[in-house]
């Protein structure tokens, strides 16, 4: 594992190595492209690793050293002959240099970040070091290792750059107005890429991604927080859901679509920056209402500001949603909606998954039936109904009629799912629907 060349030879220990992997797993010695993914254990990183492996890439993931396990999203990839993980940290320049000099990637996807906006106010210096200066460290490592002409670089930028929006919808030319330390750090990273691209002719691209969700979304993000709470309330293990600004509006897409967009961006001959979005915006309030509908509860609202509550329309005394000021951001971002026209035209990006139309909303049964195949694909890798004893299930962040799914999938298909890998997720998130 010792590195060589201009970047030094700091040692980096690999994680979960398949000892049968040949040395050629490191570099492009047989015509296969080599990709390096920072943040590989996150939602986007895990989907991207799967996507690239299906395209016959050699995939290297970077993981921070931790005393706790956080690799459940990529555990199923450990035995893949073209997948390998390495310890690394965006705050360690020498470590980044050593990895690049050893792996010599054709493509780098920088998805690693301190990505929780609210927490970035409490950890502003760390956020700046990782999300801002960390990107600069990677760019300098590429140059120090002599890879500036052969390595393409993708930076996971964010719609939070637009903050206090200057125009609606937001596109690549919309001025930035960041409203959090997270967004400020991301703006530094964005312009670092533009600067190095123009100064050194490097293939560096920013993907300005609007919110994107999946069953792999972290539990601290609002969408997953809502769906987990709805599940727990339905089970009787939680009584209420507390939220901050429920009138904030976001452009929500699906993570699987967006990681495909990341790859498509790096396949362009010329580096450029692209907005990836659905072009739709929905409020947190609407998300709450649709999530509760999935367990047969219609939410009604009363009160104003911090005194507003959401209650069960069937029982006026059953308050299920409360506003807690501690979840407010010091500076709010009220409305985000992206204009993906450039991506649709330039990289022919077309999202397949859009915000759910609930059973009582627009779209009706035909829309839900057309989404059954997508739901089946997500659910196959996320849960095992029969072995866990759940005959009907709600899956976080894919709020669609579970009953419809169960009625269409054969018993043979259900029994064929490998349950052991997902029992932990089943206990944490799904619910029984009666």
GROMACS .gro file of N, CA and C in nm, residues 16 18 40-43 45-51 53-54 71-83 85 216 256 380-382 418 420-422 424-425:
model
  120
   16UNK      N    1  -1.183  -0.396   0.494
   16UNK     CA    2  -1.260  -0.506   0.435
   16UNK      C    3  -1.205  -0.545   0.297
   18UNK      N    4  -1.080  -0.789   0.011
   18UNK     CA    5  -1.086  -0.926  -0.036
   18UNK      C    6  -0.943  -0.968  -0.069
   40UNK      N    7  -1.796   0.729   0.025
   40UNK     CA    8  -1.856   0.611  -0.037
   40UNK      C    9  -1.960   0.543   0.052
   41UNK      N   10  -1.953   0.565   0.183
   41UNK     CA   11  -2.048   0.497   0.272
   41UNK      C   12  -2.179   0.574   0.288
   42UNK      N   13  -2.190   0.691   0.225
   42UNK     CA   14  -2.314   0.768   0.234
   42UNK      C   15  -2.417   0.722   0.133
   43UNK      N   16  -2.530   0.789   0.135
   43UNK     CA   17  -2.638   0.756   0.041
   43UNK      C   18  -2.590   0.759  -0.103
   45UNK      N   19  -2.279   0.794  -0.226
   45UNK     CA   20  -2.159   0.715  -0.252
   45UNK      C   21  -2.188   0.568  -0.274
   46UNK      N   22  -2.279   0.513  -0.196
   46UNK     CA   23  -2.311   0.370  -0.210
   46UNK      C   24  -2.383   0.343  -0.342
   47UNK      N   25  -2.478   0.430  -0.378
   47UNK     CA   26  -2.546   0.412  -0.506
   47UNK      C   27  -2.448   0.430  -0.623
   48UNK      N   28  -2.358   0.526  -0.611
   48UNK     CA   29  -2.262   0.550  -0.719
   48UNK      C   30  -2.167   0.432  -0.734
   49UNK      N   31  -2.122   0.375  -0.622
   49UNK     CA   32  -2.034   0.258  -0.629
   49UNK      C   33  -2.103   0.144  -0.703
   50UNK      N   34  -2.228   0.118  -0.669
   50UNK     CA   35  -2.303   0.013  -0.739
   50UNK      C   36  -2.315   0.044  -0.888
   51UNK      N   37  -2.345   0.167  -0.919
   51UNK     CA   38  -2.363   0.208  -1.059
   51UNK      C   39  -2.235   0.188  -1.139
   53UNK      N   40  -1.974  -0.006  -1.068
   53UNK     CA   41  -1.936  -0.147  -1.076
   53UNK      C   42  -2.014  -0.216  -1.187
   54UNK      N   43  -2.139  -0.179  -1.205
   54UNK     CA   44  -2.219  -0.237  -1.314
   54UNK      C   45  -2.165  -0.196  -1.450
   71UNK      N   46  -2.070   0.132   0.776
   71UNK     CA   47  -2.050   0.082   0.640
   71UNK      C   48  -2.166  -0.002   0.588
   72UNK      N   49  -2.282   0.005   0.655
   72UNK     CA   50  -2.390  -0.086   0.619
   72UNK      C   51  -2.441  -0.065   0.477
   73UNK      N   52  -2.423   0.055   0.421
   73UNK     CA   53  -2.473   0.079   0.285
   73UNK      C   54  -2.388   0.013   0.178
   74UNK      N   55  -2.264  -0.026   0.213
   74UNK     CA   56  -2.176  -0.086   0.112
   74UNK      C   57  -2.129  -0.227   0.150
   75UNK      N   58  -2.183  -0.282   0.257
   75UNK     CA   59  -2.138  -0.415   0.301
   75UNK      C   60  -2.156  -0.520   0.191
   76UNK      N   61  -2.262  -0.506   0.113
   76UNK     CA   62  -2.288  -0.605   0.009
   76UNK      C   63  -2.188  -0.599  -0.105
   77UNK      N   64  -2.101  -0.497  -0.106
   77UNK     CA   65  -2.002  -0.483  -0.213
   77UNK      C   66  -1.864  -0.536  -0.174
   78UNK      N   67  -1.847  -0.577  -0.047
   78UNK     CA   68  -1.714  -0.614   0.002
   78UNK      C   69  -1.649  -0.725  -0.082
   79UNK      N   70  -1.728  -0.821  -0.125
   79UNK     CA   71  -1.671  -0.935  -0.197
   79UNK      C   72  -1.662  -0.913  -0.347
   80UNK      N   73  -1.704  -0.797  -0.393
   80UNK     CA   74  -1.694  -0.770  -0.536
   80UNK      C   75  -1.546  -0.757  -0.574
   81UNK      N   76  -1.502  -0.826  -0.677
   81UNK     CA   77  -1.358  -0.826  -0.711
   81UNK      C   78  -1.304  -0.690  -0.754
   82UNK      N   79  -1.393  -0.597  -0.792
   82UNK     CA   80  -1.347  -0.466  -0.839
   82UNK      C   81  -1.377  -0.354  -0.740
   83UNK      N   82  -1.403  -0.390  -0.615
   83UNK     CA   83  -1.434  -0.289  -0.514
   83UNK      C   84  -1.334  -0.298  -0.400
   85UNK      N   85  -1.183  -0.056  -0.041
   85UNK     CA   86  -1.197   0.062   0.044
   85UNK      C   87  -1.065   0.095   0.110
  216UNK      N   88  -3.187   0.499   0.172
  216UNK     CA   89  -3.054   0.505   0.235
  216UNK      C   90  -3.024   0.643   0.295
  256UNK      N   91  -3.080   0.776  -0.685
  256UNK     CA   92  -3.033   0.690  -0.794
  256UNK      C   93  -3.024   0.767  -0.926
  380UNK      N   94  -3.663  -0.454  -0.273
  380UNK     CA   95  -3.587  -0.579  -0.277
  380UNK      C   96  -3.456  -0.569  -0.202
  381UNK      N   97  -3.390  -0.455  -0.214
  381UNK     CA   98  -3.259  -0.440  -0.151
  381UNK      C   99  -3.269  -0.381  -0.012
  382UNK      N  100  -3.386  -0.346   0.031
  382UNK     CA  101  -3.400  -0.278   0.160
  382UNK      C  102  -3.464  -0.363   0.268
  418UNK      N  103  -3.273  -1.193   0.033
  418UNK     CA  104  -3.177  -1.227   0.139
  418UNK      C  105  -3.201  -1.136   0.259
  420UNK      N  106  -3.083  -1.153   0.586
  420UNK     CA  107  -2.984  -1.127   0.690
  420UNK      C  108  -2.924  -0.987   0.681
  421UNK      N  109  -2.900  -0.940   0.559
  421UNK     CA  110  -2.830  -0.814   0.540
  421UNK      C  111  -2.914  -0.693   0.577
  422UNK      N  112  -3.046  -0.710   0.582
  422UNK     CA  113  -3.131  -0.592   0.599
  422UNK      C  114  -3.216  -0.596   0.724
  424UNK      N  115  -3.142  -0.528   1.021
  424UNK     CA  116  -3.117  -0.409   1.103
  424UNK      C  117  -3.203  -0.292   1.055
  425UNK      N  118  -3.213  -0.274   0.922
  425UNK     CA  119  -3.295  -0.166   0.869
  425UNK      C  120  -3.443  -0.192   0.895
   0.00000   0.00000   0.00000
